[in-house]
PDB file of C-alpha atoms and ligand atoms in Angstrom:
ATOM      1  CA  MET A1084      15.513   0.102   9.602  1.00  0.00           C
ATOM      2  CA  LYS A1085      13.769   2.403   7.164  1.00  0.00           C
ATOM      3  CA  LEU A1086      14.590   3.281   3.554  1.00  0.00           C
ATOM      4  CA  TYR A1087      13.262   6.556   2.189  1.00  0.00           C
ATOM      5  CA  ASN A1088      13.116   7.462  -1.488  1.00  0.00           C
ATOM      6  CA  THR A1089      13.541  11.238  -1.682  1.00  0.00           C
ATOM      7  CA  ILE A1090      14.004  13.956  -4.277  1.00  0.00           C
ATOM      8  CA  LYS A1091      17.681  14.080  -3.237  1.00  0.00           C
ATOM      9  CA  GLY A1092      18.305  10.341  -3.272  1.00  0.00           C
ATOM     10  CA  ILE A1093      17.896   7.395  -0.944  1.00  0.00           C
ATOM     11  CA  VAL A1094      18.170   7.813   2.811  1.00  0.00           C
ATOM     12  CA  LEU A1095      18.533   4.958   5.286  1.00  0.00           C
ATOM     13  CA  GLU A1096      17.355   5.606   8.835  1.00  0.00           C
ATOM     14  CA  GLU A1097      18.437   3.400  11.701  1.00  0.00           C
ATOM     15  CA  ASN A1098      17.838   4.339  15.351  1.00  0.00           C
ATOM     16  CA  GLU A1099      17.034   7.962  14.412  1.00  0.00           C
ATOM     17  CA  THR A1100      20.353   8.311  12.539  1.00  0.00           C
ATOM     18  CA  ALA A1101      20.193   8.899   8.785  1.00  0.00           C
ATOM     19  CA  PHE A1102      22.689   7.811   6.107  1.00  0.00           C
ATOM     20  CA  VAL A1103      23.040   8.475   2.386  1.00  0.00           C
ATOM     21  CA  ILE A1104      22.789   5.413   0.150  1.00  0.00           C
ATOM     22  CA  ASN A1105      24.279   5.870  -3.325  1.00  0.00           C
ATOM     23  CA  GLU A1106      22.755   3.019  -5.267  1.00  0.00           C
ATOM     24  CA  PRO A1107      19.827   2.836  -7.680  1.00  0.00           C
ATOM     25  CA  TRP A1108      16.573   1.854  -5.936  1.00  0.00           C
ATOM     26  CA  ASP A1109      15.950  -1.222  -8.083  1.00  0.00           C
ATOM     27  CA  THR A1110      19.286  -2.930  -7.425  1.00  0.00           C
ATOM     28  CA  LEU A1111      19.423  -1.778  -3.817  1.00  0.00           C
ATOM     29  CA  VAL A1112      16.163  -3.341  -2.678  1.00  0.00           C
ATOM     30  CA  ASN A1113      16.104  -6.387  -4.921  1.00  0.00           C
ATOM     31  CA  ARG A1114      18.400  -8.667  -2.949  1.00  0.00           C
ATOM     32  CA  ASP A1115      18.099 -11.445  -0.437  1.00  0.00           C
ATOM     33  CA  ASN A1116      19.113 -10.453   3.098  1.00  0.00           C
ATOM     34  CA  LEU A1117      18.419  -6.767   2.428  1.00  0.00           C
ATOM     35  CA  GLU A1118      18.494  -5.976   6.144  1.00  0.00           C
ATOM     36  CA  ASP A1119      21.994  -7.470   6.521  1.00  0.00           C
ATOM     37  CA  TYR A1120      23.183  -5.644   3.420  1.00  0.00           C
ATOM     38  CA  LEU A1121      21.936  -2.286   4.730  1.00  0.00           C
ATOM     39  CA  SER A1122      23.538  -2.913   8.122  1.00  0.00           C
ATOM     40  CA  SER A1123      26.860  -3.461   6.379  1.00  0.00           C
ATOM     41  CA  GLN A1124      26.399  -0.252   4.340  1.00  0.00           C
ATOM     42  CA  ILE A1125      25.974   1.834   7.485  1.00  0.00           C
ATOM     43  CA  LYS A1126      29.646   1.276   8.365  1.00  0.00           C
ATOM     44  CA  THR A1127      30.854   3.286   5.363  1.00  0.00           C
ATOM     45  CA  ALA A1128      27.844   5.432   4.385  1.00  0.00           C
ATOM     46  CA  LYS A1129      27.870   9.215   4.858  1.00  0.00           C
ATOM     47  CA  GLN A1130      25.925  10.173   7.970  1.00  0.00           C
ATOM     48  CA  LEU A1131      23.551  13.137   7.710  1.00  0.00           C
ATOM     49  CA  SER A1132      23.527  15.923  10.292  1.00  0.00           C
ATOM     50  CA  ALA A1133      20.220  16.593  12.079  1.00  0.00           C
ATOM     51  CA  ASP A1134      19.525  19.550   9.760  1.00  0.00           C
ATOM     52  CA  GLU A1135      20.358  17.572   6.628  1.00  0.00           C
ATOM     53  CA  LYS A1136      18.139  14.729   7.807  1.00  0.00           C
ATOM     54  CA  ALA A1137      15.231  17.096   8.492  1.00  0.00           C
ATOM     55  CA  GLU A1138      15.607  18.629   5.028  1.00  0.00           C
ATOM     56  CA  ARG A1139      15.891  15.322   3.164  1.00  0.00           C
ATOM     57  CA  LEU A1140      13.005  13.675   5.003  1.00  0.00           C
ATOM     58  CA  ALA A1141      10.671  16.677   4.974  1.00  0.00           C
ATOM     59  CA  ASN A1142       7.135  15.752   3.862  1.00  0.00           C
ATOM     60  CA  ASN A1143       7.490  17.598   0.564  1.00  0.00           C
ATOM     61  CA  ALA A1144      10.799  15.843  -0.223  1.00  0.00           C
ATOM     62  CA  LEU A1145       9.509  12.272  -0.036  1.00  0.00           C
ATOM     63  CA  LEU A1146       8.780  10.140  -3.092  1.00  0.00           C
ATOM     64  CA  PRO A1147       6.915   6.845  -3.045  1.00  0.00           C
ATOM     65  CA  PRO A1148       9.367   3.998  -2.316  1.00  0.00           C
ATOM     66  CA  ILE A1149       9.108   2.528  -5.795  1.00  0.00           C
ATOM     67  CA  SER A1150      10.859   2.560  -9.152  1.00  0.00           C
ATOM     68  CA  ARG A1151      10.301  -0.295 -11.618  1.00  0.00           C
ATOM     69  CA  GLN A1152       8.267  -2.472  -9.254  1.00  0.00           C
ATOM     70  CA  GLU A1153       4.607  -3.252  -9.990  1.00  0.00           C
ATOM     71  CA  ILE A1154       2.011  -3.051  -7.252  1.00  0.00           C
ATOM     72  CA  TRP A1155      -0.367  -5.990  -6.903  1.00  0.00           C
ATOM     73  CA  ALA A1156      -3.129  -6.401  -4.370  1.00  0.00           C
ATOM     74  CA  ALA A1157      -4.956  -9.150  -2.538  1.00  0.00           C
ATOM     75  CA  GLY A1158      -8.667  -8.796  -1.828  1.00  0.00           C
ATOM     76  CA  VAL A1159     -11.179 -10.185   0.643  1.00  0.00           C
ATOM     77  CA  THR A1160      -8.502 -11.314   3.069  1.00  0.00           C
ATOM     78  CA  TYR A1161     -10.312  -9.914   6.136  1.00  0.00           C
ATOM     79  CA  LEU A1162     -13.922 -10.624   7.210  1.00  0.00           C
ATOM     80  CA  LYS A1163     -14.621  -6.878   7.211  1.00  0.00           C
ATOM     81  CA  SER A1164     -13.784  -6.697   3.522  1.00  0.00           C
ATOM     82  CA  ARG A1165     -15.815  -9.785   2.662  1.00  0.00           C
ATOM     83  CA  ASP A1166     -18.887  -8.361   4.417  1.00  0.00           C
ATOM     84  CA  ALA A1167     -18.505  -4.936   2.794  1.00  0.00           C
ATOM     85  CA  ARG A1168     -18.176  -6.436  -0.700  1.00  0.00           C
ATOM     86  CA  MET A1169     -21.244  -8.615  -0.140  1.00  0.00           C
ATOM     87  CA  GLU A1170     -23.211  -5.562   0.948  1.00  0.00           C
ATOM     88  CA  GLU A1171     -22.147  -3.365  -1.985  1.00  0.00           C
ATOM     89  CA  SER A1172     -22.801  -6.074  -4.612  1.00  0.00           C
ATOM     90  CA  GLN A1173     -26.290  -7.087  -3.479  1.00  0.00           C
ATOM     91  CA  GLY A1174     -27.938  -5.332  -6.433  1.00  0.00           C
ATOM     92  CA  SER A1175     -25.704  -7.042  -8.996  1.00  0.00           C
ATOM     93  CA  GLY A1176     -26.285 -10.533  -7.631  1.00  0.00           C
ATOM     94  CA  ALA A1177     -22.537 -11.059  -7.184  1.00  0.00           C
ATOM     95  CA  SER A1178     -22.508 -11.267  -3.354  1.00  0.00           C
ATOM     96  CA  SER A1179     -21.744 -14.976  -3.268  1.00  0.00           C
ATOM     97  CA  LEU A1180     -18.492 -14.449  -5.226  1.00  0.00           C
ATOM     98  CA  TYR A1181     -16.932 -12.757  -2.232  1.00  0.00           C
ATOM     99  CA  ASP A1182     -18.097 -15.387   0.205  1.00  0.00           C
ATOM    100  CA  MET A1183     -16.639 -18.052  -2.047  1.00  0.00           C
ATOM    101  CA  VAL A1184     -13.275 -16.375  -2.531  1.00  0.00           C
ATOM    102  CA  TYR A1185     -12.895 -15.737   1.198  1.00  0.00           C
ATOM    103  CA  ASP A1186     -13.105 -19.497   1.795  1.00  0.00           C
ATOM    104  CA  ALA A1187     -11.388 -20.714  -1.377  1.00  0.00           C
ATOM    105  CA  GLU A1188      -7.842 -22.051  -1.500  1.00  0.00           C
ATOM    106  CA  ARG A1189      -6.906 -19.577  -4.267  1.00  0.00           C
ATOM    107  CA  PRO A1190      -6.906 -15.945  -3.065  1.00  0.00           C
ATOM    108  CA  GLU A1191      -8.150 -12.951  -5.002  1.00  0.00           C
ATOM    109  CA  LEU A1192      -5.083 -11.191  -6.476  1.00  0.00           C
ATOM    110  CA  PHE A1193      -5.224  -8.301  -8.891  1.00  0.00           C
ATOM    111  CA  PHE A1194      -2.865  -5.918 -10.611  1.00  0.00           C
ATOM    112  CA  LYS A1195      -3.039  -2.461  -9.041  1.00  0.00           C
ATOM    113  CA  ALA A1196      -0.439  -0.017 -10.392  1.00  0.00           C
ATOM    114  CA  THR A1197       2.856   0.797 -11.979  1.00  0.00           C
ATOM    115  CA  ALA A1198       4.938   3.564 -10.418  1.00  0.00           C
ATOM    116  CA  SER A1199       3.466   6.362 -12.550  1.00  0.00           C
ATOM    117  CA  ARG A1200       0.026   5.829 -10.982  1.00  0.00           C
ATOM    118  CA  VAL A1201       1.346   5.779  -7.413  1.00  0.00           C
ATOM    119  CA  ALA A1202       1.319   8.637  -4.903  1.00  0.00           C
ATOM    120  CA  GLY A1203       3.766   8.936  -2.038  1.00  0.00           C
ATOM    121  CA  HIS A1204       3.332  10.366   1.441  1.00  0.00           C
ATOM    122  CA  GLY A1205       1.981  13.922   1.229  1.00  0.00           C
ATOM    123  CA  GLN A1206       0.875  13.613  -2.407  1.00  0.00           C
ATOM    124  CA  PRO A1207      -2.752  13.564  -3.601  1.00  0.00           C
ATOM    125  CA  VAL A1208      -4.634  10.388  -4.455  1.00  0.00           C
ATOM    126  CA  TYR A1209      -7.576  10.654  -6.819  1.00  0.00           C
ATOM    127  CA  ILE A1210     -11.221   9.682  -6.820  1.00  0.00           C
ATOM    128  CA  ARG A1211     -12.949   9.027 -10.134  1.00  0.00           C
ATOM    129  CA  LYS A1212     -15.463  11.521 -11.480  1.00  0.00           C
ATOM    130  CA  ASP A1213     -17.751   8.680 -12.612  1.00  0.00           C
ATOM    131  CA  SER A1214     -17.867   7.122  -9.145  1.00  0.00           C
ATOM    132  CA  VAL A1215     -20.260   8.148  -6.357  1.00  0.00           C
ATOM    133  CA  TRP A1216     -18.981   5.887  -3.563  1.00  0.00           C
ATOM    134  CA  ASN A1217     -15.263   6.046  -2.791  1.00  0.00           C
ATOM    135  CA  VAL A1218     -13.087   4.829   0.056  1.00  0.00           C
ATOM    136  CA  PRO A1219      -9.435   4.529   1.011  1.00  0.00           C
ATOM    137  CA  GLU A1220      -8.310   1.001   1.896  1.00  0.00           C
ATOM    138  CA  PRO A1221      -5.514   0.829   4.478  1.00  0.00           C
ATOM    139  CA  GLU A1222      -3.323  -2.165   3.702  1.00  0.00           C
ATOM    140  CA  LEU A1223      -0.107  -3.580   5.039  1.00  0.00           C
ATOM    141  CA  THR A1224       1.965  -3.857   1.877  1.00  0.00           C
ATOM    142  CA  LEU A1225       4.771  -6.366   1.387  1.00  0.00           C
ATOM    143  CA  PHE A1226       7.916  -5.738  -0.601  1.00  0.00           C
ATOM    144  CA  VAL A1227       8.867  -9.035  -2.225  1.00  0.00           C
ATOM    145  CA  ASN A1228      12.146  -9.424  -4.139  1.00  0.00           C
ATOM    146  CA  ALA A1229      12.627 -11.195  -7.474  1.00  0.00           C
ATOM    147  CA  ASN A1230      13.271 -14.487  -5.669  1.00  0.00           C
ATOM    148  CA  GLY A1231       9.877 -14.274  -3.970  1.00  0.00           C
ATOM    149  CA  ASN A1232      11.265 -13.416  -0.534  1.00  0.00           C
ATOM    150  CA  ILE A1233       9.629 -10.743   1.620  1.00  0.00           C
ATOM    151  CA  GLN A1234      12.266  -8.121   2.439  1.00  0.00           C
ATOM    152  CA  GLY A1235      10.183  -5.304   3.853  1.00  0.00           C
ATOM    153  CA  TYR A1236       6.871  -3.593   4.442  1.00  0.00           C
ATOM    154  CA  THR A1237       5.166  -0.310   3.731  1.00  0.00           C
ATOM    155  CA  ALA A1238       1.770   1.264   4.318  1.00  0.00           C
ATOM    156  CA  GLY A1239      -0.558   1.119   1.320  1.00  0.00           C
ATOM    157  CA  ASN A1240      -3.764   2.846   0.301  1.00  0.00           C
ATOM    158  CA  ASP A1241      -5.785   0.850  -2.245  1.00  0.00           C
ATOM    159  CA  MET A1242      -8.156   3.635  -3.326  1.00  0.00           C
ATOM    160  CA  SER A1243     -11.408   2.032  -4.461  1.00  0.00           C
ATOM    161  CA  SER A1244     -14.737   2.852  -6.055  1.00  0.00           C
ATOM    162  CA  ARG A1245     -17.418   0.882  -4.249  1.00  0.00           C
ATOM    163  CA  SER A1246     -20.143   2.038  -6.652  1.00  0.00           C
ATOM    164  CA  ILE A1247     -18.311   0.735  -9.733  1.00  0.00           C
ATOM    165  CA  GLU A1248     -17.318  -2.598  -8.203  1.00  0.00           C
ATOM    166  CA  GLY A1249     -20.786  -2.924  -6.635  1.00  0.00           C
ATOM    167  CA  GLU A1250     -22.491  -2.371  -9.972  1.00  0.00           C
ATOM    168  CA  ASN A1251     -20.742  -5.355 -11.534  1.00  0.00           C
ATOM    169  CA  ALA A1252     -17.824  -7.401 -10.179  1.00  0.00           C
ATOM    170  CA  LEU A1253     -16.323  -7.476 -13.695  1.00  0.00           C
ATOM    171  CA  TYR A1254     -15.748  -3.733 -13.369  1.00  0.00           C
ATOM    172  CA  LEU A1255     -13.103  -4.410 -10.696  1.00  0.00           C
ATOM    173  CA  PRO A1256     -10.204  -3.069 -12.811  1.00  0.00           C
ATOM    174  CA  GLN A1257     -12.063   0.234 -13.297  1.00  0.00           C
ATOM    175  CA  ALA A1258     -12.896   0.411  -9.594  1.00  0.00           C
ATOM    176  CA  LYS A1259      -9.253  -0.135  -8.689  1.00  0.00           C
ATOM    177  CA  ILE A1260      -6.935   1.073 -11.456  1.00  0.00           C
ATOM    178  CA  TYR A1261      -6.806   4.712 -12.502  1.00  0.00           C
ATOM    179  CA  GLU A1262      -4.444   7.656 -12.065  1.00  0.00           C
ATOM    180  CA  LYS A1263      -3.156   7.953  -8.483  1.00  0.00           C
ATOM    181  CA  SER A1264      -5.392   5.170  -7.229  1.00  0.00           C
ATOM    182  CA  ALA A1265      -2.584   3.771  -5.082  1.00  0.00           C
ATOM    183  CA  ALA A1266      -0.383   5.292  -2.412  1.00  0.00           C
ATOM    184  CA  ILE A1267       2.544   3.715  -0.583  1.00  0.00           C
ATOM    185  CA  GLY A1268       4.941   5.093   1.989  1.00  0.00           C
ATOM    186  CA  PRO A1269       6.245   6.944   3.837  1.00  0.00           C
ATOM    187  CA  CYS A1270       9.191   4.500   3.753  1.00  0.00           C
ATOM    188  CA  LEU A1271      10.123   0.895   3.110  1.00  0.00           C
ATOM    189  CA  TYR A1272      10.528  -0.687   6.542  1.00  0.00           C
ATOM    190  CA  VAL A1273      13.178  -3.365   6.037  1.00  0.00           C
ATOM    191  CA  SER A1274      13.024  -6.397   8.262  1.00  0.00           C
ATOM    192  CA  SER A1275      14.159  -9.963   7.759  1.00  0.00           C
ATOM    193  CA  GLY A1276      11.489 -11.240  10.160  1.00  0.00           C
ATOM    194  CA  HIS A1277       7.765 -11.422   9.585  1.00  0.00           C
ATOM    195  CA  ILE A1278       5.872  -8.444  10.957  1.00  0.00           C
ATOM    196  CA  GLY A1279       3.915  -9.615  14.022  1.00  0.00           C
ATOM    197  CA  GLY A1280       0.183 -10.336  14.182  1.00  0.00           C
ATOM    198  CA  ASP A1281      -0.122  -7.689  16.901  1.00  0.00           C
ATOM    199  CA  THR A1282       0.926  -4.976  14.408  1.00  0.00           C
ATOM    200  CA  ALA A1283      -1.778  -2.296  14.532  1.00  0.00           C
ATOM    201  CA  ILE A1284      -3.259  -0.695  11.407  1.00  0.00           C
ATOM    202  CA  LYS A1285      -5.172   2.537  11.893  1.00  0.00           C
ATOM    203  CA  LEU A1286      -7.188   4.674   9.487  1.00  0.00           C
ATOM    204  CA  ASN A1287      -8.209   8.280  10.146  1.00  0.00           C
ATOM    205  CA  ILE A1288     -10.199  10.256   7.626  1.00  0.00           C
ATOM    206  CA  LYS A1289     -10.271  14.014   8.119  1.00  0.00           C
ATOM    207  CA  ARG A1290     -12.605  16.577   6.573  1.00  0.00           C
ATOM    208  CA  SER A1291     -11.769  20.261   7.056  1.00  0.00           C
ATOM    209  CA  GLY A1292      -9.227  19.168   9.684  1.00  0.00           C
ATOM    210  CA  GLU A1293     -11.807  17.216  11.764  1.00  0.00           C
ATOM    211  CA  VAL A1294     -11.564  13.435  12.146  1.00  0.00           C
ATOM    212  CA  ILE A1295     -14.809  12.085  10.639  1.00  0.00           C
ATOM    213  CA  TYR A1296     -13.851   8.403  10.671  1.00  0.00           C
ATOM    214  CA  THR A1297     -11.344   6.515  12.780  1.00  0.00           C
ATOM    215  CA  ASP A1298     -10.842   2.833  13.428  1.00  0.00           C
ATOM    216  CA  GLU A1299      -8.032   0.394  13.976  1.00  0.00           C
ATOM    217  CA  THR A1300      -7.353  -3.306  14.081  1.00  0.00           C
ATOM    218  CA  THR A1301      -4.416  -5.689  13.973  1.00  0.00           C
ATOM    219  CA  VAL A1302      -2.836  -7.785  11.244  1.00  0.00           C
ATOM    220  CA  SER A1303      -3.729 -10.959  13.191  1.00  0.00           C
ATOM    221  CA  ARG A1304      -7.276 -10.752  11.777  1.00  0.00           C
ATOM    222  CA  ILE A1305      -6.070 -11.626   8.266  1.00  0.00           C
ATOM    223  CA  LYS A1306      -7.417 -14.952   6.942  1.00  0.00           C
ATOM    224  CA  ARG A1307      -4.317 -15.922   4.953  1.00  0.00           C
ATOM    225  CA  THR A1308      -0.564 -15.992   5.486  1.00  0.00           C
ATOM    226  CA  PHE A1309       1.732 -13.630   3.620  1.00  0.00           C
ATOM    227  CA  ASP A1310       3.670 -16.600   2.235  1.00  0.00           C
ATOM    228  CA  GLU A1311       0.439 -18.026   0.826  1.00  0.00           C
ATOM    229  CA  LEU A1312      -0.389 -14.732  -0.944  1.00  0.00           C
ATOM    230  CA  VAL A1313       3.148 -14.358  -2.296  1.00  0.00           C
ATOM    231  CA  GLY A1314       3.189 -18.023  -3.341  1.00  0.00           C
ATOM    232  CA  PHE A1315       0.105 -17.578  -5.528  1.00  0.00           C
ATOM    233  CA  LEU A1316       1.367 -14.296  -6.995  1.00  0.00           C
ATOM    234  CA  TYR A1317       4.721 -15.800  -7.959  1.00  0.00           C
ATOM    235  CA  ARG A1318       3.277 -19.035  -9.404  1.00  0.00           C
ATOM    236  CA  GLU A1319       3.267 -17.777 -12.973  1.00  0.00           C
ATOM    237  CA  CYS A1320       4.597 -14.206 -12.756  1.00  0.00           C
ATOM    238  CA  ASP A1321       8.233 -13.095 -12.702  1.00  0.00           C
ATOM    239  CA  PHE A1322       9.171  -9.772 -11.160  1.00  0.00           C
ATOM    240  CA  GLN A1323      12.623  -8.754 -12.333  1.00  0.00           C
ATOM    241  CA  TYR A1324      12.853  -5.924  -9.805  1.00  0.00           C
ATOM    242  CA  GLY A1325      10.635  -7.427  -7.127  1.00  0.00           C
ATOM    243  CA  CYS A1326       7.135  -6.156  -6.482  1.00  0.00           C
ATOM    244  CA  TYR A1327       4.782  -4.752  -3.884  1.00  0.00           C
ATOM    245  CA  LEU A1328       1.771  -6.727  -2.699  1.00  0.00           C
ATOM    246  CA  MET A1329      -1.022  -4.979  -0.799  1.00  0.00           C
ATOM    247  CA  THR A1330      -2.474  -7.585   1.556  1.00  0.00           C
ATOM    248  CA  GLY A1331      -6.110  -6.459   1.650  1.00  0.00           C
ATOM    249  CA  THR A1332      -8.113  -3.985   3.632  1.00  0.00           C
ATOM    250  CA  CYS A1333      -8.906  -4.663   7.269  1.00  0.00           C
ATOM    251  CA  LEU A1334     -11.035  -1.524   7.796  1.00  0.00           C
ATOM    252  CA  VAL A1335     -14.060  -0.272   5.878  1.00  0.00           C
ATOM    253  CA  PRO A1336     -15.911   2.964   6.729  1.00  0.00           C
ATOM    254  CA  PRO A1337     -19.694   2.584   7.201  1.00  0.00           C
ATOM    255  CA  GLY A1338     -21.827   2.077   4.084  1.00  0.00           C
ATOM    256  CA  GLU A1339     -23.108   5.661   3.965  1.00  0.00           C
ATOM    257  CA  PHE A1340     -19.573   7.109   3.910  1.00  0.00           C
ATOM    258  CA  THR A1341     -17.955   8.360   0.737  1.00  0.00           C
ATOM    259  CA  LEU A1342     -14.787  10.417   0.303  1.00  0.00           C
ATOM    260  CA  GLN A1343     -14.922  14.001  -0.895  1.00  0.00           C
ATOM    261  CA  SER A1344     -12.267  16.045  -2.616  1.00  0.00           C
ATOM    262  CA  GLY A1345     -10.177  17.751   0.072  1.00  0.00           C
ATOM    263  CA  ASP A1346     -10.505  14.925   2.628  1.00  0.00           C
ATOM    264  CA  GLU A1347      -7.315  13.508   4.096  1.00  0.00           C
ATOM    265  CA  ALA A1348      -6.622   9.779   4.577  1.00  0.00           C
ATOM    266  CA  GLU A1349      -4.075   8.899   7.273  1.00  0.00           C
ATOM    267  CA  ILE A1350      -2.921   5.293   7.478  1.00  0.00           C
ATOM    268  CA  THR A1351      -0.689   4.375  10.405  1.00  0.00           C
ATOM    269  CA  ILE A1352       0.996   1.000  10.726  1.00  0.00           C
ATOM    270  CA  ASP A1353       3.224   0.108  13.671  1.00  0.00           C
ATOM    271  CA  LYS A1354       6.963   0.221  12.898  1.00  0.00           C
ATOM    272  CA  ILE A1355       6.337   1.727   9.431  1.00  0.00           C
ATOM    273  CA  GLY A1356       4.820   5.117  10.237  1.00  0.00           C
ATOM    274  CA  THR A1357       1.980   7.212   8.819  1.00  0.00           C
ATOM    275  CA  LEU A1358       1.025   7.629   5.176  1.00  0.00           C
ATOM    276  CA  VAL A1359      -1.001  10.798   4.591  1.00  0.00           C
ATOM    277  CA  ASN A1360      -2.746  11.620   1.316  1.00  0.00           C
ATOM    278  CA  THR A1361      -5.189  14.333   0.360  1.00  0.00           C
ATOM    279  CA  ILE A1362      -8.121  13.198  -1.764  1.00  0.00           C
ATOM    280  CA  ALA A1363      -8.538  15.055  -5.051  1.00  0.00           C
ATOM    281  CA  LEU A1364     -10.113  14.909  -8.482  1.00  0.00           C
ATOM    282  CA  ASN A1365      -7.659  14.474 -11.320  1.00  0.00           C
ATOM    283  CA  PRO A1366      -7.225  18.053 -12.605  1.00  0.00           C
ATOM    284  CA  LYS A1367      -6.312  16.782 -16.097  1.00  0.00           C
ATOM    285  CA  HIS A1368      -9.692  15.167 -16.703  1.00  0.00           C
ATOM    286  CA  LYS A1369     -12.663  17.472 -17.115  1.00  0.00           C
ATOM    287  CA  PRO A1370     -16.110  16.176 -16.046  1.00  0.00           C
TER     288      PRO A1370
HETATM  289  O1  DO4 B1320     -12.828  -7.718  -4.491  1.00  0.00           O
HETATM  290  C1  DO4 B1320     -12.496  -6.632  -4.315  1.00  0.00           C
HETATM  291  C2  DO4 B1320     -11.249  -6.136  -3.775  1.00  0.00           C
HETATM  292  C3  DO4 B1320     -11.234  -6.136  -2.303  1.00  0.00           C
HETATM  293  C4  DO4 B1320     -10.054  -5.434  -1.767  1.00  0.00           C
HETATM  294  O2  DO4 B1320      -9.398  -4.644  -2.413  1.00  0.00           O
HETATM  295  C5  DO4 B1320      -9.673  -5.685  -0.375  1.00  0.00           C
HETATM  296  O3  DO4 B1320     -10.253  -6.557   0.279  1.00  0.00           O
HETATM  297  O4  DO4 B1320      -8.771  -5.003   0.079  1.00  0.00           O
HETATM  298 MG1   MG B1321      -7.953  -3.525  -1.190  1.00  0.00          MG
END
């Protein structure tokens, strides 16, 4: 089942039927057995008509499925990412770091965003004005509750500056954390089971309506288990409202590719849906 955060409140969709959920996002999602809880809510929740559903779930009515959760991210969890990082960091002499972390017991985990820096489906994500090499990173994103249990999944875009990270690995926070550098959505797909290895992740990048990059792969290519990533994240961090964890990019456009303002990134993950974001420069910050 799918939970949508919308400008008119929370909507639960199950088998194409939509229901109103009257509960704050943070308490709603932060429970064990979320799927069972939502199933029980359906029995008494108000059902939306087809017109009401279309209005509430319209692209311009969706918010990112987040409130007081932090977003964290794992890096170099797929070979494609390891190879891309090694390529971009050749000049800085940091290539071996990525090789080492790919094989190490401890994964790379980094803080990505609080809700104010996050875009939802249909909202712009930003590229930095001081970066010349920018990519979207399509990532299966876990929702983990305060007890450290995975309760659901969403599609994530870990917007990244390859030029800044490539210049010096210590610039990672600047390459990764800035206004609207993360997108999640369009919904939180709630499932008590692990999402299967055959789950496909697809990235399309469009420029002036034309697809200029497309590729897809499956989650099975990840090097680590989700439980392993969550285990490391929760070792010494508490998350009162749960948190999101992006699990690393599995697709990287070719080295010569960089995003331009006006491009569109479309990330599709089986069962979850498609997260679409237009690429923009932050209008508040002058060059
Ligand atoms: O080390 C850089 C981060 C890599 C990353 O974000 C990813 O692999 O998805
Ligand atoms: Mg990433």
